PDB file of C-alpha atoms in Angstrom:
ATOM      1  CA  MET A  11    -116.645-221.515-145.034  1.00 92.00           C
ATOM      2  CA  ALA A  12    -119.321-221.283-142.341  1.00 96.00           C
ATOM      3  CA  GLU A  13    -123.067-221.011-142.708  1.00 98.00           C
ATOM      4  CA  VAL A  14    -124.174-218.141-140.459  1.00 98.00           C
ATOM      5  CA  GLU A  15    -127.236-216.032-139.907  1.00 98.00           C
ATOM      6  CA  ILE A  16    -127.164-212.238-139.857  1.00 98.00           C
ATOM      7  CA  VAL A  17    -129.629-211.634-137.028  1.00 96.00           C
ATOM      8  CA  ALA A  18    -129.312-207.850-136.714  1.00 95.00           C
ATOM      9  CA  LEU A  19    -127.951-204.892-138.671  1.00 96.00           C
ATOM     10  CA  LEU A  20    -127.506-201.493-137.051  1.00 90.00           C
ATOM     11  CA  VAL A  21    -126.916-198.209-138.840  1.00 91.00           C
ATOM     12  CA  SER A  22    -127.155-195.324-136.417  1.00 83.00           C
ATOM     13  CA  PRO A  23    -126.403-191.695-137.259  1.00 76.00           C
ATOM     14  CA  VAL A  24    -125.982-190.846-133.542  1.00 65.00           C
ATOM     15  CA  HIS A  25    -124.340-192.340-130.479  1.00 58.00           C
ATOM     16  CA  ALA A  26    -127.101-193.543-128.135  1.00 56.00           C
ATOM     17  CA  PHE A  27    -124.860-193.983-125.083  1.00 55.00           C
ATOM     18  CA  GLU A  28    -123.858-190.546-123.823  1.00 57.00           C
ATOM     19  CA  GLY A  29    -123.632-189.367-120.251  1.00 56.00           C
ATOM     20  CA  ARG A  30    -124.034-191.784-117.363  1.00 59.00           C
ATOM     21  CA  PRO A  31    -125.551-195.244-117.664  1.00 58.00           C
ATOM     22  CA  ALA A  32    -127.776-194.521-114.642  1.00 63.00           C
ATOM     23  CA  ASP A  33    -129.476-191.798-116.707  1.00 64.00           C
ATOM     24  CA  GLY A  34    -130.365-194.291-119.445  1.00 63.00           C
ATOM     25  CA  PRO A  35    -129.700-194.127-123.185  1.00 61.00           C
ATOM     26  CA  ARG A  36    -131.253-191.549-125.411  1.00 57.00           C
ATOM     27  CA  PRO A  37    -133.820-192.920-127.871  1.00 59.00           C
ATOM     28  CA  ASP A  38    -132.527-194.328-131.117  1.00 57.00           C
ATOM     29  CA  PRO A  39    -133.585-192.496-134.236  1.00 51.00           C
ATOM     30  CA  ALA A  40    -136.108-194.358-136.343  1.00 50.00           C
ATOM     31  CA  GLY A  41    -134.478-196.845-138.640  1.00 49.00           C
ATOM     32  CA  ALA A  42    -131.361-197.731-136.621  1.00 70.00           C
ATOM     33  CA  GLY A  43    -132.126-201.449-136.977  1.00 80.00           C
ATOM     34  CA  VAL A  44    -132.363-202.156-140.703  1.00 89.00           C
ATOM     35  CA  GLU A  45    -133.071-205.041-143.126  1.00 94.00           C
ATOM     36  CA  SER A  46    -129.993-204.327-145.259  1.00 96.00           C
ATOM     37  CA  VAL A  47    -126.846-202.196-145.187  1.00 96.00           C
ATOM     38  CA  THR A  48    -124.752-200.664-147.945  1.00 97.00           C
ATOM     39  CA  VAL A  49    -121.042-201.188-147.316  1.00 98.00           C
ATOM     40  CA  ARG A  50    -118.383-198.921-148.832  1.00 97.00           C
ATOM     41  CA  ALA A  51    -114.752-200.015-148.975  1.00 97.00           C
ATOM     42  CA  GLY A  52    -112.572-198.129-146.504  1.00 94.00           C
ATOM     43  CA  LEU A  53    -115.491-195.987-145.326  1.00 95.00           C
ATOM     44  CA  GLY A  54    -117.984-198.140-143.414  1.00 95.00           C
ATOM     45  CA  LEU A  55    -121.761-198.460-143.547  1.00 95.00           C
ATOM     46  CA  VAL A  56    -123.664-195.742-145.386  1.00 95.00           C
ATOM     47  CA  GLY A  57    -125.639-193.668-142.869  1.00 91.00           C
ATOM     48  CA  ASP A  58    -123.743-194.823-139.783  1.00 90.00           C
ATOM     49  CA  ARG A  59    -122.103-192.315-137.427  1.00 87.00           C
ATOM     50  CA  PHE A  60    -118.635-193.766-138.127  1.00 88.00           C
ATOM     51  CA  PHE A  61    -118.970-193.647-141.936  1.00 92.00           C
ATOM     52  CA  ASN A  62    -115.975-191.846-143.509  1.00 91.00           C
ATOM     53  CA  ARG A  63    -114.582-190.679-140.152  1.00 88.00           C
ATOM     54  CA  PRO A  64    -110.762-190.660-140.298  1.00 80.00           C
ATOM     55  CA  ALA A  65    -110.462-191.504-136.587  1.00 73.00           C
ATOM     56  CA  HIS A  66    -112.534-194.651-137.115  1.00 73.00           C
ATOM     57  CA  ARG A  67    -111.116-195.998-140.369  1.00 75.00           C
ATOM     58  CA  THR A  68    -109.911-199.212-138.715  1.00 85.00           C
ATOM     59  CA  ALA A  69    -113.034-199.430-136.567  1.00 88.00           C
ATOM     60  CA  ALA A  70    -115.816-198.285-138.883  1.00 92.00           C
ATOM     61  CA  VAL A  71    -117.798-201.533-138.631  1.00 96.00           C
ATOM     62  CA  THR A  72    -118.316-203.735-135.585  1.00 93.00           C
ATOM     63  CA  VAL A  73    -119.171-207.417-135.988  1.00 96.00           C
ATOM     64  CA  PHE A  74    -120.564-209.336-133.022  1.00 92.00           C
ATOM     65  CA  ALA A  75    -121.551-212.939-132.209  1.00 93.00           C
ATOM     66  CA  ALA A  76    -125.173-213.264-131.047  1.00 91.00           C
ATOM     67  CA  GLU A  77    -124.098-216.254-128.939  1.00 91.00           C
ATOM     68  CA  SER A  78    -122.357-213.795-126.607  1.00 88.00           C
ATOM     69  CA  LEU A  79    -125.818-212.687-125.457  1.00 84.00           C
ATOM     70  CA  ASP A  80    -127.212-216.160-124.787  1.00 84.00           C
ATOM     71  CA  GLY A  81    -126.108-216.207-121.141  1.00 80.00           C
ATOM     72  CA  LEU A  82    -127.791-212.843-120.575  1.00 80.00           C
ATOM     73  CA  GLY A  83    -131.306-214.026-121.373  1.00 82.00           C
ATOM     74  CA  ARG A  84    -130.945-213.318-125.109  1.00 73.00           C
ATOM     75  CA  PRO A  85    -131.814-209.600-125.115  1.00 76.00           C
ATOM     76  CA  ASP A  86    -132.476-207.745-128.361  1.00 80.00           C
ATOM     77  CA  PRO A  87    -129.123-207.938-130.218  1.00 82.00           C
ATOM     78  CA  LEU A  88    -129.509-204.338-131.407  1.00 81.00           C
ATOM     79  CA  LEU A  89    -128.992-203.200-127.812  1.00 79.00           C
ATOM     80  CA  ALA A  90    -125.348-204.277-128.020  1.00 80.00           C
ATOM     81  CA  ARG A  91    -124.876-201.409-130.528  1.00 80.00           C
ATOM     82  CA  ARG A  92    -122.818-203.517-132.927  1.00 86.00           C
ATOM     83  CA  ASN A  93    -123.341-203.033-136.661  1.00 94.00           C
ATOM     84  CA  ILE A  94    -123.483-206.660-137.791  1.00 97.00           C
ATOM     85  CA  VAL A  95    -124.691-209.380-135.413  1.00 96.00           C
ATOM     86  CA  LEU A  96    -124.085-212.962-136.566  1.00 97.00           C
ATOM     87  CA  ARG A  97    -125.153-216.310-135.214  1.00 97.00           C
ATOM     88  CA  GLY A  98    -123.038-219.360-135.991  1.00 97.00           C
ATOM     89  CA  PHE A  99    -119.407-218.194-135.886  1.00 97.00           C
ATOM     90  CA  PRO A 100    -116.931-217.267-133.090  1.00 96.00           C
ATOM     91  CA  VAL A 101    -116.481-213.662-134.238  1.00 95.00           C
ATOM     92  CA  ASP A 102    -114.055-212.727-131.460  1.00 93.00           C
ATOM     93  CA  ASP A 103    -111.513-215.186-132.905  1.00 93.00           C
ATOM     94  CA  LEU A 104    -111.112-212.855-135.927  1.00 95.00           C
ATOM     95  CA  ALA A 105    -109.638-209.964-133.911  1.00 92.00           C
ATOM     96  CA  ALA A 106    -105.990-208.962-133.980  1.00 87.00           C
ATOM     97  CA  ARG A 107    -103.934-210.278-131.101  1.00 80.00           C
ATOM     98  CA  ARG A 108    -100.579-209.078-129.815  1.00 76.00           C
ATOM     99  CA  GLY A 109     -98.115-209.197-132.672  1.00 75.00           C
ATOM    100  CA  GLN A 110    -100.654-210.623-135.122  1.00 82.00           C
ATOM    101  CA  ALA A 111    -102.892-209.024-137.702  1.00 83.00           C
ATOM    102  CA  GLY A 112    -106.606-209.632-137.580  1.00 92.00           C
ATOM    103  CA  ALA A 113    -108.224-211.945-140.092  1.00 95.00           C
ATOM    104  CA  VAL A 114    -109.569-210.980-143.490  1.00 97.00           C
ATOM    105  CA  PHE A 115    -113.025-212.506-143.852  1.00 98.00           C
ATOM    106  CA  SER A 116    -116.004-212.168-146.155  1.00 98.00           C
ATOM    107  CA  LEU A 117    -119.747-212.190-145.621  1.00 98.00           C
ATOM    108  CA  ASP A 118    -122.189-213.039-148.397  1.00 98.00           C
ATOM    109  CA  SER A 119    -125.913-212.757-147.743  1.00 98.00           C
ATOM    110  CA  GLY A 120    -126.893-213.259-151.387  1.00 97.00           C
ATOM    111  CA  ASP A 121    -125.639-210.102-153.111  1.00 97.00           C
ATOM    112  CA  GLY A 122    -122.012-211.227-153.404  1.00 98.00           C
ATOM    113  CA  PRO A 123    -119.197-211.390-150.871  1.00 98.00           C
ATOM    114  CA  VAL A 124    -118.076-208.338-148.921  1.00 98.00           C
ATOM    115  CA  ARG A 125    -114.591-208.597-147.401  1.00 98.00           C
ATOM    116  CA  PHE A 126    -113.555-207.073-144.082  1.00 97.00           C
ATOM    117  CA  GLN A 127    -110.189-206.671-142.365  1.00 96.00           C
ATOM    118  CA  ALA A 128    -110.578-207.424-138.675  1.00 96.00           C
ATOM    119  CA  HIS A 129    -108.639-205.205-136.300  1.00 95.00           C
ATOM    120  CA  ARG A 130    -108.956-204.823-132.543  1.00 90.00           C
ATOM    121  CA  PRO A 131    -111.564-206.313-130.240  1.00 89.00           C
ATOM    122  CA  ALA A 132    -114.672-204.209-129.579  1.00 84.00           C
ATOM    123  CA  HIS A 133    -114.582-203.984-125.795  1.00 76.00           C
ATOM    124  CA  PRO A 134    -117.866-203.636-123.893  1.00 77.00           C
ATOM    125  CA  CYS A 135    -118.554-200.611-121.723  1.00 73.00           C
ATOM    126  CA  ALA A 136    -120.449-199.981-118.490  1.00 70.00           C
ATOM    127  CA  TRP A 137    -123.551-199.163-120.542  1.00 69.00           C
ATOM    128  CA  MET A 138    -123.993-202.897-121.190  1.00 71.00           C
ATOM    129  CA  ASP A 139    -125.217-203.393-117.595  1.00 69.00           C
ATOM    130  CA  ALA A 140    -127.838-200.689-118.108  1.00 70.00           C
ATOM    131  CA  VAL A 141    -129.165-201.715-121.532  1.00 71.00           C
ATOM    132  CA  LEU A 142    -128.609-205.484-121.798  1.00 71.00           C
ATOM    133  CA  ALA A 143    -128.701-206.992-118.295  1.00 72.00           C
ATOM    134  CA  PRO A 144    -126.997-206.601-114.926  1.00 81.00           C
ATOM    135  CA  GLY A 145    -123.560-208.206-115.194  1.00 77.00           C
ATOM    136  CA  ALA A 146    -123.379-207.859-119.002  1.00 69.00           C
ATOM    137  CA  PHE A 147    -120.317-205.582-118.882  1.00 72.00           C
ATOM    138  CA  LYS A 148    -118.280-208.270-117.138  1.00 77.00           C
ATOM    139  CA  ALA A 149    -119.815-211.160-119.115  1.00 74.00           C
ATOM    140  CA  LEU A 150    -118.964-209.562-122.473  1.00 72.00           C
ATOM    141  CA  ARG A 151    -115.270-208.973-121.708  1.00 81.00           C
ATOM    142  CA  GLY A 152    -113.444-210.873-124.428  1.00 76.00           C
ATOM    143  CA  HIS A 153    -116.757-211.415-126.235  1.00 82.00           C
ATOM    144  CA  GLY A 154    -117.612-207.888-127.394  1.00 79.00           C
ATOM    145  CA  GLY A 155    -117.003-208.479-131.100  1.00 88.00           C
ATOM    146  CA  VAL A 156    -114.395-207.085-133.452  1.00 95.00           C
ATOM    147  CA  ARG A 157    -113.827-203.707-135.112  1.00 92.00           C
ATOM    148  CA  CYS A 158    -113.281-203.936-138.858  1.00 95.00           C
ATOM    149  CA  THR A 159    -112.535-202.034-142.040  1.00 95.00           C
ATOM    150  CA  PRO A 160    -114.598-202.977-145.091  1.00 97.00           C
ATOM    151  CA  LEU A 161    -112.416-203.877-148.073  1.00 97.00           C
ATOM    152  CA  ASP A 162    -115.202-204.061-150.688  1.00 97.00           C
ATOM    153  CA  ASP A 163    -118.367-202.242-151.649  1.00 98.00           C
ATOM    154  CA  GLY A 164    -121.491-204.335-151.304  1.00 98.00           C
ATOM    155  CA  VAL A 165    -124.783-205.041-149.597  1.00 98.00           C
ATOM    156  CA  LEU A 166    -125.550-207.234-146.593  1.00 98.00           C
ATOM    157  CA  ARG A 167    -129.036-208.400-145.627  1.00 98.00           C
ATOM    158  CA  LEU A 168    -130.649-210.050-142.641  1.00 98.00           C
ATOM    159  CA  GLY A 169    -130.932-213.822-142.860  1.00 98.00           C
ATOM    160  CA  ALA A 170    -128.802-216.702-144.031  1.00 98.00           C
ATOM    161  CA  ALA A 171    -125.235-215.856-145.056  1.00 98.00           C
ATOM    162  CA  LYS A 172    -121.843-217.413-145.651  1.00 98.00           C
ATOM    163  CA  LEU A 173    -118.723-216.360-143.796  1.00 98.00           C
ATOM    164  CA  GLU A 174    -115.329-217.267-145.184  1.00 97.00           C
ATOM    165  CA  VAL A 175    -111.988-216.548-143.524  1.00 96.00           C
ATOM    166  CA  GLY A 176    -108.901-215.937-145.612  1.00 89.00           C
TER     167      GLY A 176
END
């Protein structure tokens, strides 16, 4: 078990990165960064654009390590557009690798554990250079987080949490 901190939670009903990075992102709707999220097993985060989308069932929730941003001047972690941003655990190690399944892990921020099945890595895109920092796209390769399926209903909140693998 690892003591972690949930430093950011993102629930966004729209995709902010459309078009060309040179044109800049469209504004986020109010409330994209939230204090708590409601997780639904097999569906994702209530209110998020990937909630209950069949094409995103194994990628409904993205989990990201805040440490991945440290070399970029520590920009606002919400700009990475990952749903759950943690500090204190190597999140990318949870992802599925060739011939191996991703890890099952749980997060508990005080309302009981919520389990997730990790799947593929969440690769960065060219937008990262435009919204985080020049060079972020390259710097985040292999450190873009992991796409997951929630296995339990529950609630996650900003602040101290416990992460358990297995």
